[in-house]
Amino acid sequence: MAVDQNADRATQAAQLAEEVREFLAAHDPATTEPLEFLRARYDAGLAWVNYPEGYGGKGLDRSLQADVSDAFAKAGAPDNKAGMNAIGLGMAAPTLLAFASEEDAKRLLRPLWTGENIWCQMFSEPGAGSDLAGLGTSAVKQENGDWLINGQKVWTSLAHHAEYALLVTRSDPDAVKHRGMTYFWVKMDTPGIDVRPLRQITGEAEFNEIFLDDVVIPDNQRLGEVGQGWAVAQTTLMNERVAIGGKVARRGEGAIGEAVRTWESSEQRDPALRDALLSNWVEAEALRIAQIRLGQSLAVGAPGPEGSAVKLGLTSLTQRLTGLELEIQGDDGLRYDNYDMRRPDLDKRWSRIPGFRYLRWRGLSIEGGTSEIMRNIISERVLGLPPEPRIDKDVPWKDLPR
């Protein structure tokens, strides 16, 4: 049964459910090879139903995706490495869909969704900090049309697993910092790319620093116009904030669920800690409702500044709850399980002890845009308050102090 594009939402949901049942009858998850199953699901338009036909979707309302995902999960459908490929699915895919050529988008999106290709995001730099527009990795166009890239990136998650990356560069140092940037996609095995692990406060090396030494990128791997990389980066960043803060947890799951389980297993019954736990439960519910509201907004358009508010709320709540877990544990909260430097298993974060979660989620204030940047976005774009003074607004990038 095909889904009627002109039908109302309820009819489309029923038709989509029938299509999923027909797909599962033809591709039994118990007997179909996982990669074959995932490729067939993508080709059937049941990967992300809001994407256009030919790109793994059906051009339907984004809100219909949750029912499709639940139906496949209940049927025991194979995983497409969603935890390992969070950057690919959450940030690279919508950027490629918006800016890549039709040929590149169709060629890159299928193996991205199936988990055959992991993606990372080369944005942050040692000299730019949270000010992405201050980046200095240079892109110089050659006589044959190729680009020569030199510079250093930092805090690049999953680069050691990635086959592809999103890359923002400085192509015109004479322009002001928000202009003169150019955006590319690049294969990670391109000569001149060197990935080195960075040890974090948890002891693990989830992040990397990357050195780019005379890396040659063809012009057909450029996303957006020359010098307009900031506009492309905004698409990536808005989707990044939604990917971090917009995932709707079930009631009682996530950080609040872990805190409740820690409370239930603890012998301490401090009334003040109980009150704090209840207060955070209420806030977790408010955040969950806000995430649902964000999903409804996304169903009718691209992510906007409301994604920043949800990301900020998630950061504050998660950090407070992981701190509360340590308080509930008392002296045992100071114990740590493994401080060996190693590459982490991202799917097992929540099975680690509260001390790990307390340290790891300090990073939420930085990754995907700092909390200070989120507050600026909310104040200026949502509340309409006067903008923060920017003395470097009209200064060429090459003349900025660094």
Short mmCIF file of C-alpha atoms in Angstrom, two decimals:
data_model
loop_
_atom_site.label_atom_id
_atom_site.label_comp_id
_atom_site.label_asym_id
_atom_site.label_seq_id
_atom_site.Cartn_x
_atom_site.Cartn_y
_atom_site.Cartn_z
CA MET A 1 0.00 0.00 0.00
CA ALA A 2 1.39 3.42 -0.99
CA VAL A 3 0.88 6.45 1.21
CA ASP A 4 -1.48 9.06 -0.28
CA GLN A 5 0.42 12.38 -0.25
CA ASN A 6 -2.86 14.30 -0.27
CA ALA A 7 -4.58 12.41 2.55
CA ASP A 8 -4.99 13.80 6.06
CA ARG A 9 -2.43 12.92 8.71
CA ALA A 10 -4.51 10.16 10.34
CA THR A 11 -5.02 8.43 7.00
CA GLN A 12 -1.33 8.74 6.15
CA ALA A 13 -0.39 7.26 9.55
CA ALA A 14 -2.66 4.25 8.95
CA GLN A 15 -1.34 3.76 5.41
CA LEU A 16 2.24 4.08 6.63
CA ALA A 17 1.64 1.48 9.36
CA GLU A 18 0.30 -0.92 6.74
CA GLU A 19 3.34 -0.28 4.54
CA VAL A 20 5.66 -1.06 7.45
CA ARG A 21 3.78 -4.33 8.08
CA GLU A 22 4.13 -5.29 4.41
CA PHE A 23 7.84 -4.46 4.48
CA LEU A 24 8.41 -6.57 7.59
CA ALA A 25 6.51 -9.48 6.04
CA ALA A 26 8.84 -9.35 3.04
CA HIS A 27 12.00 -8.73 5.11
CA ASP A 28 11.82 -10.74 8.33
CA PRO A 29 14.37 -9.09 10.70
CA ALA A 30 15.10 -12.48 12.23
CA THR A 31 16.26 -14.02 8.97
CA THR A 32 17.33 -11.07 6.78
CA GLU A 33 21.00 -10.07 6.81
CA PRO A 34 21.12 -6.76 8.78
CA LEU A 35 22.78 -4.63 6.10
CA GLU A 36 20.46 -6.00 3.41
CA PHE A 37 17.50 -5.16 5.68
CA LEU A 38 18.70 -1.59 6.28
CA ARG A 39 19.39 -0.93 2.61
CA ALA A 40 15.94 -2.24 1.68
CA ARG A 41 14.31 -0.10 4.35
CA TYR A 42 16.09 2.99 3.01
CA ASP A 43 15.12 2.18 -0.57
CA ALA A 44 11.49 1.74 0.54
CA GLY A 45 11.46 5.30 1.91
CA LEU A 46 11.09 4.10 5.50
CA ALA A 47 14.40 5.43 6.83
CA TRP A 48 13.34 9.03 7.62
CA VAL A 49 9.87 9.50 6.21
CA ASN A 50 10.10 13.31 6.07
CA TYR A 51 12.97 13.19 3.55
CA PRO A 52 12.09 13.35 -0.17
CA GLU A 53 11.49 10.23 -2.22
CA GLY A 54 14.79 8.85 -3.52
CA TYR A 55 16.59 10.03 -0.38
CA GLY A 56 15.28 7.42 2.05
CA GLY A 57 11.94 9.09 2.67
CA LYS A 58 8.47 9.79 1.38
CA GLY A 59 8.16 13.55 1.81
CA LEU A 60 5.71 13.13 4.71
CA ASP A 61 5.18 14.97 8.00
CA ARG A 62 8.21 14.53 10.29
CA SER A 63 5.91 13.66 13.21
CA LEU A 64 5.05 10.35 11.48
CA GLN A 65 8.62 9.13 11.95
CA ALA A 66 8.21 8.19 15.62
CA ASP A 67 5.51 5.60 14.87
CA VAL A 68 7.62 4.11 12.08
CA SER A 69 10.70 3.89 14.29
CA ASP A 70 8.68 2.29 17.12
CA ALA A 71 7.18 -0.30 14.76
CA PHE A 72 10.61 -1.33 13.48
CA ALA A 73 12.06 -1.43 17.00
CA LYS A 74 9.22 -3.66 18.26
CA ALA A 75 9.80 -6.00 15.31
CA GLY A 76 13.47 -6.38 16.26
CA ALA A 77 14.81 -4.47 13.25
CA PRO A 78 18.62 -4.18 13.07
CA ASP A 79 20.34 -1.08 14.41
CA ASN A 80 21.91 1.42 12.00
CA LYS A 81 24.62 2.47 14.50
CA ALA A 82 22.60 5.49 15.56
CA GLY A 83 24.76 6.03 18.66
CA MET A 84 28.03 5.74 16.76
CA ASN A 85 26.79 7.86 13.86
CA ALA A 86 24.96 10.58 15.78
CA ILE A 87 26.80 13.33 13.89
CA GLY A 88 26.10 11.73 10.53
CA LEU A 89 22.40 11.21 11.16
CA GLY A 90 21.75 14.39 13.13
CA MET A 91 23.96 16.93 11.37
CA ALA A 92 25.61 15.70 8.18
CA ALA A 93 22.44 14.27 6.62
CA PRO A 94 20.32 17.45 6.77
CA THR A 95 23.30 19.53 5.60
CA LEU A 96 23.92 17.25 2.62
CA LEU A 97 20.22 17.21 1.79
CA ALA A 98 20.14 21.01 1.76
CA PHE A 99 23.42 21.81 0.00
CA ALA A 100 24.95 18.79 -1.79
CA SER A 101 24.34 18.12 -5.47
CA GLU A 102 21.52 15.67 -6.22
CA GLU A 103 24.07 13.06 -7.33
CA ASP A 104 26.24 13.44 -4.20
CA ALA A 105 23.27 13.53 -1.82
CA LYS A 106 21.82 10.30 -3.20
CA ARG A 107 25.23 8.62 -3.22
CA LEU A 108 26.22 9.70 0.31
CA LEU A 109 22.96 9.51 2.25
CA ARG A 110 22.21 5.79 1.77
CA PRO A 111 25.45 4.43 3.35
CA LEU A 112 25.25 7.20 5.97
CA TRP A 113 21.81 6.07 7.12
CA THR A 114 22.63 2.35 7.09
CA GLY A 115 25.70 2.97 9.26
CA GLU A 116 28.14 1.85 6.57
CA ASN A 117 29.73 5.32 6.65
CA ILE A 118 30.36 7.16 9.92
CA TRP A 119 30.65 10.96 9.76
CA CYS A 120 32.38 13.53 11.95
CA GLN A 121 32.32 17.33 12.00
CA MET A 122 35.52 19.39 11.73
CA PHE A 123 34.40 22.73 13.14
CA SER A 124 36.16 23.78 16.40
CA GLU A 125 39.73 25.07 16.41
CA PRO A 126 42.27 25.80 19.18
CA GLY A 127 42.36 29.51 18.27
CA ALA A 128 38.62 30.02 17.83
CA GLY A 129 37.10 28.38 20.90
CA SER A 130 33.33 28.65 20.95
CA ASP A 131 33.48 31.45 18.37
CA LEU A 132 33.19 29.31 15.24
CA ALA A 133 33.37 32.38 12.99
CA GLY A 134 36.92 32.99 14.24
CA LEU A 135 38.30 29.80 12.66
CA GLY A 136 41.50 30.01 10.63
CA THR A 137 41.97 26.72 8.77
CA SER A 138 42.85 28.00 5.31
CA ALA A 139 41.33 26.96 1.98
CA VAL A 140 43.22 28.26 -1.07
CA LYS A 141 41.83 27.64 -4.52
CA GLN A 142 44.34 26.20 -7.00
CA GLU A 143 44.63 26.91 -10.72
CA ASN A 144 42.99 23.56 -11.56
CA GLY A 145 39.97 24.39 -9.36
CA ASP A 146 40.93 22.16 -6.41
CA TRP A 147 41.28 23.57 -2.87
CA LEU A 148 44.42 23.28 -0.70
CA ILE A 149 43.55 22.99 3.00
CA ASN A 150 45.90 23.67 5.94
CA GLY A 151 45.10 24.04 9.63
CA GLN A 152 44.09 22.29 12.85
CA LYS A 153 40.75 21.21 14.28
CA VAL A 154 40.03 20.11 17.84
CA TRP A 155 37.37 18.34 19.97
CA THR A 156 36.31 16.33 16.93
CA SER A 157 34.10 13.49 18.15
CA LEU A 158 34.23 10.12 16.39
CA ALA A 159 36.92 11.19 13.90
CA HIS A 160 38.78 7.93 14.63
CA HIS A 161 35.75 5.99 13.35
CA ALA A 162 34.69 8.31 10.56
CA GLU A 163 34.91 7.71 6.82
CA TYR A 164 33.68 11.23 6.01
CA ALA A 165 33.67 14.69 7.59
CA LEU A 166 32.03 18.07 7.33
CA LEU A 167 34.68 20.78 7.16
CA VAL A 168 34.48 24.58 7.52
CA THR A 169 37.44 26.67 6.32
CA ARG A 170 38.66 30.25 5.91
CA SER A 171 38.85 30.99 2.18
CA ASP A 172 39.04 34.80 2.32
CA PRO A 173 41.02 36.28 5.24
CA ASP A 174 40.32 39.83 3.97
CA ALA A 175 36.57 39.45 4.60
CA VAL A 176 34.92 39.95 8.00
CA LYS A 177 34.86 36.80 10.07
CA HIS A 178 31.30 35.68 9.31
CA ARG A 179 32.06 35.94 5.60
CA GLY A 180 34.99 34.49 3.72
CA MET A 181 34.27 30.96 4.99
CA THR A 182 33.77 28.00 2.67
CA TYR A 183 32.26 24.63 3.56
CA PHE A 184 33.21 21.16 2.21
CA TRP A 185 32.65 17.47 2.77
CA VAL A 186 35.80 15.36 2.76
CA LYS A 187 36.87 11.72 2.95
CA MET A 188 38.88 11.04 6.08
CA ASP A 189 41.45 8.90 4.20
CA THR A 190 42.43 11.90 2.05
CA PRO A 191 46.23 12.33 2.22
CA GLY A 192 47.30 14.99 4.74
CA ILE A 193 44.62 14.31 7.38
CA ASP A 194 46.12 13.22 10.72
CA VAL A 195 43.76 12.22 13.60
CA ARG A 196 45.14 12.13 17.15
CA PRO A 197 43.24 11.19 20.35
CA LEU A 198 42.47 13.75 23.08
CA ARG A 199 42.06 12.48 26.63
CA GLN A 200 39.06 13.93 28.44
CA ILE A 201 38.15 14.51 32.06
CA THR A 202 36.51 11.04 32.12
CA GLY A 203 39.87 9.46 31.24
CA GLU A 204 38.57 8.33 27.86
CA ALA A 205 39.46 9.62 24.38
CA GLU A 206 36.12 10.22 22.73
CA PHE A 207 37.41 13.39 21.05
CA ASN A 208 40.32 14.06 18.70
CA GLU A 209 42.51 16.80 17.36
CA ILE A 210 43.02 16.80 13.60
CA PHE A 211 45.90 18.24 11.63
CA LEU A 212 45.30 19.14 7.98
CA ASP A 213 48.54 19.41 6.02
CA ASP A 214 48.21 20.29 2.31
CA VAL A 215 44.93 18.40 2.01
CA VAL A 216 43.55 18.62 -1.54
CA ILE A 217 39.75 18.76 -1.93
CA PRO A 218 38.03 18.92 -5.34
CA ASP A 219 35.71 21.86 -5.86
CA ASN A 220 32.78 19.47 -6.41
CA GLN A 221 32.97 18.58 -2.70
CA ARG A 222 32.06 22.16 -1.75
CA LEU A 223 28.70 22.70 0.00
CA GLY A 224 27.19 26.11 -0.71
CA GLU A 225 28.81 29.05 -2.44
CA VAL A 226 32.42 30.15 -2.01
CA GLY A 227 32.60 32.50 0.98
CA GLN A 228 29.12 31.51 2.23
CA GLY A 229 30.20 28.73 4.58
CA TRP A 230 28.69 30.47 7.61
CA ALA A 231 25.18 30.06 6.19
CA VAL A 232 25.79 26.35 5.57
CA ALA A 233 27.27 25.97 9.05
CA GLN A 234 24.10 27.45 10.57
CA THR A 235 22.08 24.62 9.04
CA THR A 236 24.45 22.11 10.62
CA LEU A 237 24.48 23.85 14.01
CA MET A 238 20.72 24.25 14.29
CA ASN A 239 20.29 20.56 13.55
CA GLU A 240 23.07 19.75 16.02
CA ARG A 241 21.23 21.48 18.87
CA VAL A 242 18.05 19.65 17.98
CA ALA A 243 19.96 16.36 17.78
CA ILE A 244 21.41 16.94 21.28
CA GLY A 245 18.41 18.43 23.03
CA GLY A 246 15.42 17.44 20.94
CA LYS A 247 15.35 13.68 21.43
CA VAL A 248 12.24 12.97 23.46
CA ALA A 249 12.86 10.53 26.31
CA ARG A 250 10.03 8.47 27.73
CA ARG A 251 8.72 9.61 31.10
CA GLY A 252 11.20 8.57 33.79
CA GLU A 253 14.04 7.78 31.38
CA GLY A 254 17.37 9.51 30.84
CA ALA A 255 19.13 11.45 33.59
CA ILE A 256 16.04 11.65 35.82
CA GLY A 257 15.55 7.89 35.55
CA GLU A 258 19.15 7.23 36.58
CA ALA A 259 18.81 9.61 39.54
CA VAL A 260 15.61 7.88 40.70
CA ARG A 261 17.24 4.45 40.45
CA THR A 262 20.23 5.72 42.45
CA TRP A 263 17.82 7.07 45.11
CA GLU A 264 15.90 3.79 45.25
CA SER A 265 19.09 1.76 45.70
CA SER A 266 20.53 4.09 48.34
CA GLU A 267 20.15 3.52 52.07
CA GLN A 268 20.15 7.26 52.68
CA ARG A 269 16.75 8.90 52.89
CA ASP A 270 17.64 12.54 53.36
CA PRO A 271 14.36 14.54 53.02
CA ALA A 272 16.19 17.46 51.42
CA LEU A 273 17.59 15.20 48.70
CA ARG A 274 14.13 13.70 48.18
CA ASP A 275 12.68 17.19 47.71
CA ALA A 276 15.44 18.03 45.24
CA LEU A 277 14.75 14.83 43.32
CA LEU A 278 11.02 15.61 43.11
CA SER A 279 11.72 19.16 41.97
CA ASN A 280 13.97 17.85 39.21
CA TRP A 281 11.32 15.30 38.21
CA VAL A 282 8.90 18.17 37.58
CA GLU A 283 11.53 20.00 35.54
CA ALA A 284 12.31 16.84 33.54
CA GLU A 285 8.62 16.57 32.65
CA ALA A 286 8.54 20.23 31.58
CA LEU A 287 11.61 19.65 29.39
CA ARG A 288 10.05 16.52 27.89
CA ILE A 289 6.94 18.48 26.94
CA ALA A 290 9.11 21.23 25.45
CA GLN A 291 10.92 18.59 23.38
CA ILE A 292 7.58 17.29 22.11
CA ARG A 293 6.61 20.86 21.21
CA LEU A 294 9.92 21.29 19.37
CA GLY A 295 9.19 18.14 17.39
CA GLN A 296 5.81 19.56 16.37
CA SER A 297 7.50 22.78 15.21
CA LEU A 298 10.00 20.79 13.16
CA ALA A 299 7.15 18.96 11.46
CA VAL A 300 6.21 22.18 9.70
CA GLY A 301 9.63 23.71 9.09
CA ALA A 302 13.38 23.77 9.65
CA PRO A 303 14.85 23.95 13.17
CA GLY A 304 14.90 27.44 14.62
CA PRO A 305 16.23 29.12 17.77
CA GLU A 306 13.83 27.10 19.98
CA GLY A 307 16.33 24.24 19.59
CA SER A 308 18.80 26.36 21.58
CA ALA A 309 16.33 26.69 24.47
CA VAL A 310 15.78 22.95 24.67
CA LYS A 311 19.52 22.26 24.48
CA LEU A 312 20.16 24.78 27.27
CA GLY A 313 17.43 23.22 29.42
CA LEU A 314 18.77 19.71 28.88
CA THR A 315 22.29 20.83 29.81
CA SER A 316 21.21 22.47 33.06
CA LEU A 317 18.95 19.61 34.15
CA THR A 318 21.38 16.81 33.28
CA GLN A 319 24.31 18.42 35.06
CA ARG A 320 22.19 19.08 38.15
CA LEU A 321 20.84 15.53 38.22
CA THR A 322 24.24 13.87 37.86
CA GLY A 323 25.46 16.04 40.75
CA LEU A 324 22.44 15.00 42.79
CA GLU A 325 23.25 11.35 42.12
CA LEU A 326 26.67 11.83 43.74
CA GLU A 327 25.10 13.53 46.75
CA ILE A 328 22.67 10.64 47.20
CA GLN A 329 25.55 8.18 47.14
CA GLY A 330 27.51 10.04 49.81
CA ASP A 331 31.15 8.93 50.08
CA ASP A 332 30.57 6.16 47.52
CA GLY A 333 29.89 8.86 44.97
CA LEU A 334 33.59 9.66 44.92
CA ARG A 335 34.50 6.21 43.59
CA TYR A 336 35.37 5.77 39.90
CA ASP A 337 35.32 2.59 37.85
CA ASN A 338 37.95 2.92 35.12
CA TYR A 339 40.28 5.82 34.37
CA ASP A 340 42.29 4.04 31.66
CA MET A 341 42.72 6.06 28.50
CA ARG A 342 40.78 4.26 25.80
CA ARG A 343 38.23 4.81 23.07
CA PRO A 344 34.77 4.64 24.72
CA ASP A 345 31.80 2.48 23.84
CA LEU A 346 29.21 5.24 23.33
CA ASP A 347 26.29 2.85 23.63
CA LYS A 348 27.24 1.97 27.22
CA ARG A 349 27.47 5.47 28.73
CA TRP A 350 24.36 5.05 30.84
CA SER A 351 25.60 1.75 32.29
CA ARG A 352 28.63 3.47 33.83
CA ILE A 353 28.68 4.62 37.45
CA PRO A 354 27.25 8.03 38.48
CA GLY A 355 30.78 9.46 38.77
CA PHE A 356 31.34 8.88 35.07
CA ARG A 357 28.05 10.55 34.14
CA TYR A 358 28.86 13.50 36.40
CA LEU A 359 32.18 14.10 34.61
CA ARG A 360 31.00 13.34 31.06
CA TRP A 361 28.01 15.62 31.10
CA ARG A 362 30.11 18.63 32.14
CA GLY A 363 30.81 18.72 28.38
CA LEU A 364 27.17 19.43 27.54
CA SER A 365 27.84 23.09 28.38
CA ILE A 366 30.34 23.22 25.52
CA GLU A 367 29.50 20.68 22.80
CA GLY A 368 27.01 21.76 20.18
CA GLY A 369 27.49 25.42 21.15
CA THR A 370 28.25 26.73 24.63
CA SER A 371 25.49 27.63 27.06
CA GLU A 372 26.60 31.27 26.74
CA ILE A 373 26.02 31.12 22.97
CA MET A 374 22.62 29.49 23.55
CA ARG A 375 21.63 32.33 25.91
CA ASN A 376 22.69 34.92 23.31
CA ILE A 377 20.57 33.21 20.65
CA ILE A 378 17.54 33.09 22.94
CA SER A 379 17.89 36.69 24.06
CA GLU A 380 18.42 38.12 20.59
CA ARG A 381 16.38 35.88 18.26
CA VAL A 382 13.57 34.77 20.58
CA LEU A 383 13.13 37.60 23.09
CA GLY A 384 14.24 40.38 20.75
CA LEU A 385 16.59 41.96 23.28
CA PRO A 386 19.39 44.31 22.11
CA PRO A 387 22.32 42.37 20.64
CA GLU A 388 25.55 41.90 22.53
CA PRO A 389 28.15 44.54 21.48
CA ARG A 390 30.43 43.11 18.80
CA ILE A 391 33.52 45.25 18.27
CA ASP A 392 34.86 42.89 15.60
CA LYS A 393 31.72 43.00 13.44
CA ASP A 394 33.21 45.05 10.57
CA VAL A 395 36.89 44.12 10.99
CA PRO A 396 38.57 41.88 8.38
CA TRP A 397 39.35 38.45 9.86
CA LYS A 398 43.09 38.84 9.18
CA ASP A 399 43.19 41.96 11.40
CA LEU A 400 41.49 40.36 14.43
CA PRO A 401 43.72 39.81 17.50
CA ARG A 402 44.37 36.14 18.25
#
